[in-house]
Coordinates of C-alpha atoms and ligand atoms in Angstrom, one line a residue:
M1 CA 9.1 -3.9 20.1
Q2 CA 11.4 -1.1 19.0
I3 CA 15.1 -1.1 19.7
R4 CA 15.8 2.6 19.3
I5 CA 17.8 4.9 21.5
A6 CA 16.4 8.4 21.6
G7 CA 18.6 10.9 20.1
L8 CA 20.7 8.4 18.1
S9 CA 18.3 7.9 15.2
A10 CA 19.4 8.8 11.7
R11 CA 16.1 10.7 11.7
T12 CA 17.9 13.5 13.4
R13 CA 20.6 13.6 10.7
R14 CA 17.9 13.9 8.1
A15 CA 16.1 16.7 9.9
L16 CA 17.4 19.2 7.3
V17 CA 16.2 17.2 4.3
P18 CA 12.5 18.5 4.3
A19 CA 13.7 22.1 4.0
A20 CA 15.9 21.1 1.1
V21 CA 13.0 19.1 -0.5
L22 CA 10.7 22.1 -0.3
L23 CA 13.3 24.4 -1.7
L24 CA 14.0 22.1 -4.6
A25 CA 10.3 21.7 -5.3
A26 CA 9.8 25.5 -5.1
V27 CA 12.5 26.1 -7.7
G28 CA 10.9 23.5 -9.8
F29 CA 14.1 22.2 -11.3
G30 CA 14.3 19.0 -13.2
V31 CA 14.4 17.3 -16.5
Q32 CA 11.1 16.0 -17.7
R33 CA 11.0 13.2 -20.2
A34 CA 9.8 14.5 -23.6
I35 CA 6.5 12.9 -24.6
G36 CA 4.2 14.0 -27.3
G37 CA 0.5 13.4 -27.7
E38 CA -2.5 15.2 -26.4
D39 CA -2.4 13.5 -23.1
G40 CA 1.3 13.9 -22.9
H41 CA 3.6 14.9 -20.1
P42 CA 3.6 16.9 -18.1
G43 CA 1.1 19.4 -19.6
G44 CA 0.6 23.0 -18.6
A45 CA -1.3 24.5 -15.8
V46 CA -4.9 23.4 -15.6
A47 CA -7.5 25.6 -13.9
V48 CA -8.8 23.9 -10.8
P49 CA -12.5 24.6 -10.5
A50 CA -13.2 26.8 -7.5
G51 CA -16.0 26.2 -5.1
P52 CA -17.0 23.1 -3.2
R53 CA -15.6 19.8 -4.1
T54 CA -17.8 17.9 -6.6
A55 CA -18.2 14.3 -7.3
D56 CA -15.9 14.3 -10.4
R57 CA -13.0 14.9 -8.0
I58 CA -12.8 11.4 -6.5
I59 CA -9.6 9.4 -6.6
P60 CA -9.5 6.7 -7.7
V61 CA -12.1 7.8 -10.3
P62 CA -15.3 5.7 -9.9
L63 CA -16.9 3.6 -12.5
S64 CA -19.6 6.2 -12.9
V65 CA -20.2 9.5 -11.3
A66 CA -23.1 11.9 -11.8
A67 CA -22.8 15.2 -10.1
G68 CA -26.2 16.1 -8.6
S69 CA -27.8 19.4 -8.5
G70 CA -28.8 21.4 -5.4
P71 CA -27.0 22.2 -2.2
G72 CA -25.9 18.7 -1.2
Y73 CA -26.3 17.3 2.3
R74 CA -25.0 19.4 5.3
L75 CA -23.9 17.6 8.4
T76 CA -25.5 19.2 11.5
G77 CA -25.9 18.6 15.2
S78 CA -28.8 16.3 14.4
T79 CA -27.2 14.1 11.8
V80 CA -27.3 10.4 12.6
V81 CA -25.3 7.7 11.0
R82 CA -27.7 4.9 10.5
T83 CA -27.2 1.2 9.8
V84 CA -30.2 -0.3 8.1
P85 CA -30.9 -3.9 8.8
G86 CA -31.6 -5.7 5.6
A87 CA -32.6 -9.3 4.8
E88 CA -32.0 -12.0 7.4
A89 CA -29.0 -13.2 5.5
V90 CA -27.3 -9.9 5.9
E91 CA -28.3 -9.4 9.5
R92 CA -25.4 -11.7 10.4
Q93 CA -23.1 -9.0 9.3
A94 CA -24.9 -6.3 11.3
G95 CA -22.0 -6.1 13.8
E96 CA -19.5 -5.5 11.0
V97 CA -21.7 -2.8 9.5
R98 CA -22.1 -1.1 12.8
R99 CA -18.3 -1.1 13.2
I100 CA -17.9 0.6 9.8
A101 CA -20.6 3.1 10.8
E102 CA -18.7 3.8 14.1
Q103 CA -15.4 4.2 12.2
L104 CA -17.0 6.7 9.8
A105 CA -18.7 8.6 12.6
E106 CA -15.5 8.8 14.6
A107 CA -13.6 10.1 11.6
L108 CA -16.2 12.8 11.0
R109 CA -16.6 13.7 14.6
R110 CA -12.9 14.7 15.1
P111 CA -12.8 17.7 12.7
T112 CA -16.5 18.7 12.9
G113 CA -17.1 18.4 16.6
L114 CA -20.6 17.1 15.8
P115 CA -22.1 14.3 17.9
L116 CA -23.0 12.1 15.0
P117 CA -24.5 9.2 16.9
V118 CA -24.7 5.8 15.3
A119 CA -28.1 4.1 15.4
A120 CA -29.9 1.2 13.8
A121 CA -32.8 2.4 11.7
A122 CA -35.9 0.2 11.5
D123 CA -37.0 1.5 8.1
P124 CA -34.6 1.4 5.2
A125 CA -36.6 4.2 3.6
A126 CA -36.2 6.5 6.6
G127 CA -34.5 9.5 5.0
G128 CA -32.0 11.9 6.5
G129 CA -28.6 11.5 7.8
I130 CA -26.0 9.1 6.5
S131 CA -27.2 5.5 6.0
L132 CA -25.3 2.3 5.4
L133 CA -27.3 -0.5 3.9
L134 CA -26.3 -4.0 2.8
D135 CA -28.4 -5.0 -0.2
P136 CA -27.9 -8.4 -1.7
A137 CA -30.2 -7.4 -4.5
L138 CA -27.6 -5.1 -6.1
P139 CA -26.3 -6.4 -9.4
E140 CA -23.9 -9.3 -8.9
A141 CA -21.2 -7.4 -10.9
T142 CA -21.0 -5.0 -7.9
G143 CA -18.9 -7.7 -6.2
T144 CA -17.8 -7.5 -2.6
E145 CA -16.0 -4.2 -2.9
G146 CA -18.4 -2.3 -5.1
Y147 CA -20.9 0.2 -3.7
R148 CA -23.5 2.7 -4.7
L149 CA -23.6 6.1 -3.1
T150 CA -26.2 8.8 -3.4
A151 CA -26.0 12.2 -1.8
D152 CA -28.6 14.9 -2.0
A153 CA -30.1 17.6 0.3
T154 CA -31.9 15.0 2.4
G155 CA -29.0 12.7 3.2
V156 CA -26.3 10.3 2.1
R157 CA -27.0 6.6 1.4
I158 CA -24.4 4.0 0.8
T159 CA -25.4 0.5 -0.3
A160 CA -23.3 -2.5 -1.1
R161 CA -23.5 -6.3 -1.3
A162 CA -20.9 -6.8 1.4
P163 CA -19.4 -4.8 4.3
E164 CA -16.2 -4.3 2.4
G165 CA -18.1 -2.4 -0.2
L166 CA -19.7 -0.2 2.4
F167 CA -16.3 0.6 3.8
R168 CA -15.0 1.6 0.3
G169 CA -18.1 3.8 -0.1
T170 CA -17.3 5.6 3.2
Q171 CA -13.9 6.5 1.7
T172 CA -15.6 8.1 -1.2
L173 CA -17.8 10.0 1.2
R174 CA -14.8 11.5 2.9
Q175 CA -13.7 12.8 -0.5
L176 CA -17.1 14.5 -1.1
L177 CA -16.6 16.6 2.0
P178 CA -14.4 19.7 2.2
P179 CA -10.6 18.9 2.7
Q180 CA -10.6 20.0 6.3
I181 CA -12.6 16.8 7.0
E182 CA -9.2 15.1 7.2
S183 CA -8.1 17.1 10.2
P184 CA -7.5 15.0 13.3
R185 CA -8.7 17.8 15.5
P186 CA -11.6 20.2 15.6
V187 CA -11.5 22.8 12.9
G188 CA -12.3 26.1 14.5
G189 CA -14.6 28.4 12.5
G190 CA -14.7 25.5 10.1
P191 CA -16.4 25.3 6.7
E192 CA -19.9 24.1 6.2
W193 CA -19.6 20.4 6.3
T194 CA -21.5 19.7 3.1
V195 CA -21.4 16.5 1.1
A196 CA -21.4 17.3 -2.6
P197 CA -24.6 16.0 -4.3
A198 CA -23.8 13.0 -6.4
T199 CA -24.7 9.5 -7.5
V200 CA -21.7 7.2 -7.7
E201 CA -21.7 3.6 -8.9
D202 CA -18.4 2.0 -8.3
R203 CA -16.3 -1.2 -8.2
P204 CA -12.7 -2.0 -8.8
R205 CA -10.9 -3.1 -12.0
Y206 CA -8.6 -5.5 -10.1
G207 CA -9.0 -7.6 -7.0
Y208 CA -5.4 -7.0 -5.8
R209 CA -4.3 -3.4 -5.1
G210 CA -1.4 -3.2 -2.8
A211 CA 1.5 -1.3 -1.4
M212 CA 4.6 -2.8 0.2
L213 CA 6.5 -1.4 3.1
D214 CA 10.1 -2.5 3.7
V215 CA 10.5 -2.6 7.5
A216 CA 13.8 -4.5 7.2
R217 CA 16.1 -1.8 5.9
H218 CA 14.6 0.6 8.4
F219 CA 12.2 -0.5 11.1
F220 CA 8.8 1.1 11.5
T221 CA 6.8 0.8 14.7
P222 CA 3.3 -0.7 14.7
D223 CA 1.9 2.8 15.1
E224 CA 3.9 4.0 12.1
V225 CA 2.7 1.1 10.1
K226 CA -0.9 2.0 11.1
G227 CA -0.3 5.5 9.7
F228 CA 0.8 3.9 6.5
I229 CA -2.3 1.8 6.4
D230 CA -4.5 4.9 6.9
R231 CA -3.1 6.4 3.7
L232 CA -3.6 3.2 1.7
A233 CA -7.2 2.8 2.9
L234 CA -8.1 6.3 1.7
Y235 CA -7.3 5.3 -1.8
K236 CA -9.1 2.0 -1.6
L237 CA -6.1 -0.3 -1.6
N238 CA -6.8 -3.7 -0.2
F239 CA -3.4 -5.4 0.4
L240 CA -0.5 -4.4 2.6
H241 CA 2.7 -6.4 1.9
L242 CA 5.3 -6.2 4.7
H243 CA 8.9 -7.0 3.7
L244 CA 9.9 -8.5 7.1
S245 CA 13.4 -9.7 6.5
D246 CA 16.5 -8.7 4.6
D247 CA 20.3 -8.5 4.9
Q248 CA 20.1 -5.7 7.4
G249 CA 17.4 -7.1 9.8
W250 CA 14.8 -9.7 10.7
R251 CA 11.6 -8.1 12.0
I252 CA 9.3 -10.7 13.3
E253 CA 9.6 -12.9 16.3
V254 CA 9.6 -16.7 15.7
P255 CA 9.6 -18.5 19.0
A256 CA 11.2 -21.6 17.6
R257 CA 14.1 -19.5 16.4
P258 CA 14.8 -16.9 19.0
A259 CA 18.2 -15.7 17.7
L260 CA 16.4 -14.2 14.7
T261 CA 15.2 -11.4 16.8
K262 CA 17.9 -11.5 19.6
V263 CA 20.6 -11.1 17.0
G264 CA 19.0 -10.4 13.7
A265 CA 16.8 -7.5 14.7
V266 CA 19.3 -5.3 16.5
S267 CA 20.2 -2.8 13.8
E268 CA 19.2 -1.4 10.4
V269 CA 20.7 0.6 7.5
D270 CA 23.1 3.3 8.7
G271 CA 23.7 1.4 12.0
T272 CA 20.8 2.9 13.9
P273 CA 18.9 0.5 16.3
G274 CA 16.4 -1.7 14.6
G275 CA 13.4 -3.5 16.1
F276 CA 11.0 -6.3 15.5
Y277 CA 7.3 -7.2 15.9
T278 CA 6.2 -9.6 18.6
A279 CA 3.3 -11.9 17.7
A280 CA 1.0 -9.4 19.5
D281 CA 2.4 -6.4 17.6
Y282 CA 2.0 -8.2 14.2
Q283 CA -1.5 -9.3 15.1
E284 CA -2.4 -5.8 16.1
I285 CA -1.2 -4.6 12.6
V286 CA -3.2 -7.3 11.0
R287 CA -6.3 -6.3 13.0
Y288 CA -6.0 -2.6 12.2
A289 CA -5.5 -3.5 8.5
Q290 CA -8.5 -5.8 8.5
E291 CA -10.8 -3.1 10.0
R292 CA -9.9 -1.1 6.9
Y293 CA -10.4 -4.0 4.6
L294 CA -6.7 -4.5 3.9
T295 CA -5.1 -8.0 3.9
V296 CA -1.6 -8.3 5.2
V297 CA 0.9 -10.3 3.1
P298 CA 4.0 -11.1 5.1
E299 CA 7.3 -11.6 3.2
I300 CA 10.3 -13.5 4.4
D301 CA 13.0 -13.1 1.7
L302 CA 14.8 -16.3 0.9
P303 CA 17.3 -17.7 -0.1
G304 CA 19.1 -14.4 -0.8
H305 CA 18.7 -11.2 1.2
S306 CA 19.4 -13.4 4.2
N307 CA 22.4 -11.9 6.0
A308 CA 20.4 -11.3 9.2
V309 CA 19.5 -15.0 9.2
L310 CA 23.1 -16.0 8.7
A311 CA 24.2 -13.8 11.5
S312 CA 21.6 -15.4 13.8
Y313 CA 22.2 -19.0 12.7
P314 CA 25.7 -19.2 11.2
E315 CA 25.2 -23.0 10.5
L316 CA 22.9 -22.0 7.7
D317 CA 25.8 -20.3 5.9
C318 CA 27.5 -23.3 4.2
T319 CA 28.9 -21.1 1.4
G320 CA 30.5 -18.4 3.5
S321 CA 28.5 -15.6 2.0
A322 CA 27.7 -13.7 5.3
R323 CA 29.1 -10.2 5.9
P324 CA 30.2 -9.2 9.4
W325 CA 27.3 -8.4 11.6
P326 CA 25.6 -6.0 11.9
Y327 CA 25.4 -5.3 8.2
T328 CA 24.4 -1.7 7.7
G329 CA 25.1 -1.1 4.0
I330 CA 22.7 -1.4 1.1
E331 CA 24.4 -3.7 -1.3
V332 CA 22.2 -6.6 -2.6
G333 CA 22.8 -10.1 -3.8
F334 CA 25.7 -11.3 -1.7
S335 CA 24.0 -13.4 1.0
T336 CA 22.7 -17.0 0.4
L337 CA 21.2 -19.6 2.7
C338 CA 22.6 -23.1 2.4
P339 CA 20.9 -24.4 -0.8
T340 CA 20.4 -27.9 0.4
G341 CA 20.3 -29.9 3.6
D342 CA 17.8 -30.8 6.3
E343 CA 18.8 -27.9 8.5
V344 CA 17.9 -25.1 6.1
F345 CA 14.5 -26.6 5.4
A346 CA 13.8 -27.2 9.0
F347 CA 14.5 -23.5 9.5
T348 CA 12.2 -22.4 6.6
R349 CA 9.5 -24.8 7.9
D350 CA 9.6 -23.2 11.4
V351 CA 9.3 -19.7 9.9
V352 CA 6.6 -20.6 7.5
A353 CA 4.6 -22.3 10.2
E354 CA 4.7 -19.3 12.5
L355 CA 3.8 -16.8 9.7
A356 CA 1.0 -19.0 8.6
R357 CA -0.3 -19.2 12.2
L358 CA -0.3 -15.5 12.6
T359 CA -1.6 -14.5 9.2
P360 CA -5.4 -14.8 8.4
G361 CA -4.9 -13.7 4.8
P362 CA -4.4 -16.2 2.0
Y363 CA -0.9 -15.2 0.9
L364 CA 2.6 -15.8 2.2
H365 CA 5.5 -14.2 0.2
L366 CA 8.7 -16.1 0.1
G367 CA 10.8 -13.4 -1.6
G368 CA 13.3 -15.1 -4.0
D369 CA 14.8 -12.0 -5.6
E370 CA 18.4 -11.2 -6.5
V371 CA 20.1 -14.5 -5.7
K372 CA 23.5 -14.2 -7.3
K373 CA 25.4 -17.1 -5.6
M374 CA 23.3 -20.2 -6.4
A375 CA 23.3 -22.3 -9.5
P376 CA 19.9 -21.9 -11.4
A377 CA 18.9 -25.6 -10.8
E378 CA 19.7 -25.3 -7.1
Y379 CA 17.8 -22.1 -6.8
A380 CA 14.7 -23.5 -8.5
A381 CA 14.8 -26.6 -6.3
F382 CA 15.1 -24.4 -3.2
V383 CA 12.2 -22.2 -4.1
K384 CA 10.1 -25.3 -5.0
R385 CA 10.7 -26.8 -1.5
V386 CA 9.8 -23.6 0.3
N387 CA 6.8 -23.2 -2.0
D388 CA 5.6 -26.6 -1.0
Q389 CA 6.0 -25.8 2.7
V390 CA 3.9 -22.7 2.3
V391 CA 1.2 -24.8 0.5
A392 CA 1.4 -27.4 3.2
A393 CA 0.8 -24.7 5.8
G394 CA -2.4 -23.8 4.0
K395 CA -1.3 -20.6 2.3
T396 CA -0.8 -19.4 -1.3
P397 CA 2.8 -18.7 -2.1
V398 CA 3.8 -15.5 -3.7
G399 CA 7.3 -14.8 -5.0
W400 CA 9.2 -12.1 -6.9
N401 CA 9.2 -12.8 -10.6
Q402 CA 12.6 -14.7 -10.4
T403 CA 10.8 -17.5 -8.6
A404 CA 9.0 -18.5 -11.8
P405 CA 11.3 -21.5 -12.4
G406 CA 10.4 -22.8 -8.8
G407 CA 6.8 -23.1 -9.8
V408 CA 5.4 -20.3 -7.6
G409 CA 1.8 -19.7 -8.6
V410 CA 1.6 -15.9 -7.9
L411 CA 4.5 -13.9 -9.3
Q412 CA 5.2 -10.3 -8.4
F413 CA 6.7 -8.7 -11.5
W414 CA 9.3 -6.0 -10.9
D415 CA 12.1 -6.7 -13.3
G416 CA 11.9 -7.9 -16.8
R417 CA 15.6 -7.6 -17.6
G418 CA 17.7 -10.6 -18.8
G419 CA 14.7 -12.4 -20.3
R420 CA 12.7 -12.4 -17.1
D421 CA 9.7 -11.0 -19.0
V422 CA 9.7 -14.0 -21.3
E423 CA 10.0 -16.3 -18.3
L424 CA 7.1 -14.6 -16.7
K425 CA 5.0 -14.9 -19.8
E426 CA 5.7 -18.6 -20.0
A427 CA 4.8 -19.1 -16.3
A428 CA 1.6 -17.2 -16.9
E429 CA 0.8 -19.5 -19.9
R430 CA 1.1 -22.4 -17.5
G431 CA -1.4 -20.7 -15.2
A432 CA 0.6 -18.4 -12.9
K433 CA -1.0 -15.2 -11.8
V434 CA 0.8 -11.9 -11.8
I435 CA 0.9 -8.8 -9.5
M436 CA 2.4 -5.9 -11.4
S437 CA 5.0 -3.9 -9.7
P438 CA 7.2 -2.6 -12.6
S439 CA 10.2 -1.0 -11.0
G440 CA 10.3 1.8 -13.6
H441 CA 6.7 2.9 -12.8
S442 CA 5.5 1.7 -9.4
Y443 CA 8.7 1.7 -7.2
L444 CA 7.9 4.5 -4.7
D445 CA 11.5 4.5 -3.5
M446 CA 12.8 5.8 -6.9
K447 CA 13.6 9.5 -6.9
Y448 CA 11.1 11.9 -8.6
E449 CA 14.0 13.3 -10.5
S450 CA 17.8 13.1 -10.4
G451 CA 19.1 15.2 -7.5
Y452 CA 16.1 14.6 -5.3
P453 CA 17.4 14.1 -1.8
L454 CA 15.6 10.8 -1.0
G455 CA 15.4 7.5 -2.8
L456 CA 17.4 5.6 -5.4
V457 CA 17.7 5.8 -9.2
W458 CA 18.6 2.3 -10.4
A459 CA 15.2 1.9 -12.1
G460 CA 15.1 5.5 -13.4
T461 CA 13.4 8.5 -11.9
I462 CA 9.6 8.3 -11.4
D463 CA 7.6 11.5 -11.5
V464 CA 3.9 11.5 -11.0
W465 CA 3.2 11.2 -14.8
T466 CA 5.5 8.2 -15.0
A467 CA 3.8 6.6 -12.0
Y468 CA 0.4 7.1 -13.7
S469 CA 1.1 6.4 -17.4
W470 CA 1.2 2.7 -17.9
D471 CA -1.4 -0.1 -18.2
P472 CA -1.1 -3.1 -15.8
D473 CA -2.7 -5.4 -18.4
S474 CA -0.4 -4.7 -21.3
L475 CA 3.0 -3.4 -19.9
V476 CA 4.3 -7.0 -20.2
P477 CA 2.5 -9.2 -22.9
L478 CA 0.7 -11.8 -20.8
P479 CA -2.2 -14.1 -21.5
A480 CA -5.6 -12.4 -20.8
G481 CA -6.7 -12.6 -17.2
S482 CA -3.2 -13.3 -15.8
V483 CA -2.9 -10.0 -13.9
L484 CA -4.4 -10.0 -10.4
G485 CA -3.6 -6.4 -9.9
V486 CA -0.9 -3.9 -8.9
E487 CA 1.4 -3.1 -6.0
A488 CA 3.6 -0.2 -5.2
P489 CA 6.7 -1.2 -3.2
L490 CA 8.3 1.3 -0.9
W491 CA 11.9 0.1 -0.1
T492 CA 13.5 2.0 2.7
E493 CA 17.2 2.0 2.3
T494 CA 17.1 5.8 2.3
L495 CA 13.9 6.4 4.3
D496 CA 13.6 6.1 8.0
T497 CA 10.9 8.4 9.2
P498 CA 7.1 8.4 8.5
G499 CA 7.5 11.9 7.1
E500 CA 10.0 10.6 4.5
L501 CA 7.7 7.7 3.6
D502 CA 4.9 10.3 3.0
L503 CA 7.1 12.4 0.7
M504 CA 7.7 9.3 -1.5
L505 CA 4.1 8.1 -1.2
L506 CA 2.2 11.3 -1.9
P507 CA 1.4 12.2 -4.6
R508 CA 2.4 8.9 -6.3
L509 CA 0.4 6.4 -4.4
P510 CA -3.0 7.8 -5.7
A511 CA -1.7 7.3 -9.3
L512 CA -1.1 3.6 -8.6
A513 CA -4.4 3.4 -6.8
E514 CA -6.3 4.7 -9.8
L515 CA -4.6 2.3 -12.1
G516 CA -5.6 -0.6 -9.9
W517 CA -9.2 0.5 -9.1
S518 CA -10.5 2.6 -12.1
A519 CA -11.7 1.3 -15.5
K520 CA -9.0 1.6 -18.1
E521 CA -11.1 3.8 -20.3
S522 CA -11.3 6.4 -17.5
H523 CA -7.5 6.8 -17.3
S524 CA -6.5 10.3 -18.3
W525 CA -3.4 12.2 -17.1
E526 CA -5.1 15.5 -17.8
R527 CA -8.1 14.7 -15.6
F528 CA -6.1 12.8 -13.0
K529 CA -3.7 15.6 -12.3
T530 CA -6.5 18.1 -11.9
R531 CA -8.2 15.8 -9.3
L532 CA -4.9 15.1 -7.7
A533 CA -4.3 18.9 -7.3
E534 CA -7.2 19.0 -4.8
E535 CA -5.7 16.3 -2.6
G536 CA -2.9 18.6 -1.4
A537 CA -5.3 20.5 0.8
R538 CA -6.6 17.2 2.3
W539 CA -3.1 16.0 3.1
E540 CA -2.3 19.4 4.7
A541 CA -5.4 19.1 6.9
A542 CA -4.4 15.5 7.8
G543 CA -0.9 16.5 8.7
Y544 CA 0.6 14.3 5.9
R545 CA 3.7 15.5 4.1
Y546 CA 3.7 15.4 0.3
E547 CA 5.9 16.4 -2.5
K548 CA 4.5 19.4 -4.3
R549 CA 5.6 18.3 -7.7
S550 CA 5.5 20.8 -10.5
E551 CA 3.7 18.5 -12.9
V552 CA 0.6 18.7 -10.7
P553 CA -1.4 22.0 -11.0
W554 CA -1.8 22.7 -7.2
P555 CA -4.2 25.6 -6.7
D556 CA -1.6 27.9 -5.2
R557 CA 1.1 27.0 -7.6
Ligands
TNX601 C1 15.6 -4.2 -5.6 S1 12.8 -5.2 -6.0 C2 15.2 -5.1 -4.6 C3 15.3 -4.7 -3.2 C4 15.8 -3.2 -3.1 C5 15.2 -2.4 -4.2 C6 15.6 -1.0 -4.1 C7 13.4 -6.4 -5.3 C8 12.6 -7.6 -5.4 N1 14.6 -6.3 -4.8 O1 16.1 -5.5 -2.4 O2 15.5 -2.8 -1.8 O3 15.6 -2.9 -5.4 O4 14.9 -0.2 -5.0

């Protein structure tokens, strides 16, 4: 449900920003950090090979890619998308495979106008067309997300041990076609729809590859969130973290606590109308994400970042920390829920129960960042109690790295200042797992460079090179095996339209995606930026906005 009055949105006020952004990008101003070394920053122009897209262009770069020879496979009016039934054990997943085939066919039909019917093929060896095959005999190391793709003049074949792997393979297939394949409508006089010949073997480096959308500072409708999911799916991300509450707004209905949405959802940063998700809205987002093999991680930020809760239930404000409501500024750290007492934990229990009920995924994020008005012992005790409620509700708690003293088992690293990195290491030595979201590299709300019209700068500026040039396993010294993966948070204090999200996301999200998916040995800024340069045409075809950063050798630069 969106509370938004047409014409009053801050979106209107920002209408002039895109022009300014393009202008600034065109002038190519900016201070680049000086870095030496052969793979240094930002490098000069690199020639982008002309001609059809080839297999070495895929982002994130696959485990192994061999470009084939010959003309590749051309989609025609007689191309069929086949699902190939395999062993009995996998037949149970036949419905899921069929859905993946339908999704693929639908995506390819839109730009090509080809019929691309989906059919079950009796014979796995039957050539031609595009075939999707579950094959439990693939090496175990393939895992659930790995896949093998071969494309030659006779057809395209994707095999995987699980449906998820087939889906990831279909995202690679999209990238083997010309960029216009991303167009949501028929491409008149379009190109030949040829899949580049290739053999790809692929599987991810990390099991957790996420992005976070802050729907609290500015609300985004379910359809807008679906658009965000589309972008993540293309780069093989598998977690969507939704930041559902903060000082400026509470964004999910909790029937036992109706004031949270009656009062706490009415506005957002800048004072524009806010909004919230009903249970049905949220479940629709979860379903849409699931169909793209992304798991939703809901976050309720406690005990700080809680002004919207305090406005809704003033009795939870025993320290007088609330600001007048609605709160439309962007200061952090002032609000605090009552640290002790039955009422506050009855409240958190109600919220946790509802989120657990609505969320099929394993994780529930309890926030825990930037609490400036609680004694450390009180804070740790608070976190521990909510942590235990999450566990009792059958979910795995996740917290920002400050929650380490509260015993949270999955910690999202964002800020190592003030000895937090040491605290994190100690927690990891006790067995905690870590999701890497270093603010200086992966915060997509940081400006590309100073003077950029959108975003913040408190963690520095993040150009594409900075977003790409770090290693999740070694940025913070942690025991081997502690890192579950990576996540790119997109905070929205300064962003309130999908177009603005895109400008911050593209081209930096693919950098994060490659760090999360691709083998460490394959990381190379020189090669990455050349691959990235080809994505621009795909985003243009898709209607996505992106920032034409000067460190990327776009073909028409
Ligand atoms: C810090 S990162 C925050 C957020 C802000 C963000 C802005 C984190 C856990 N807390 O409340 O939105 O900076 O970049």
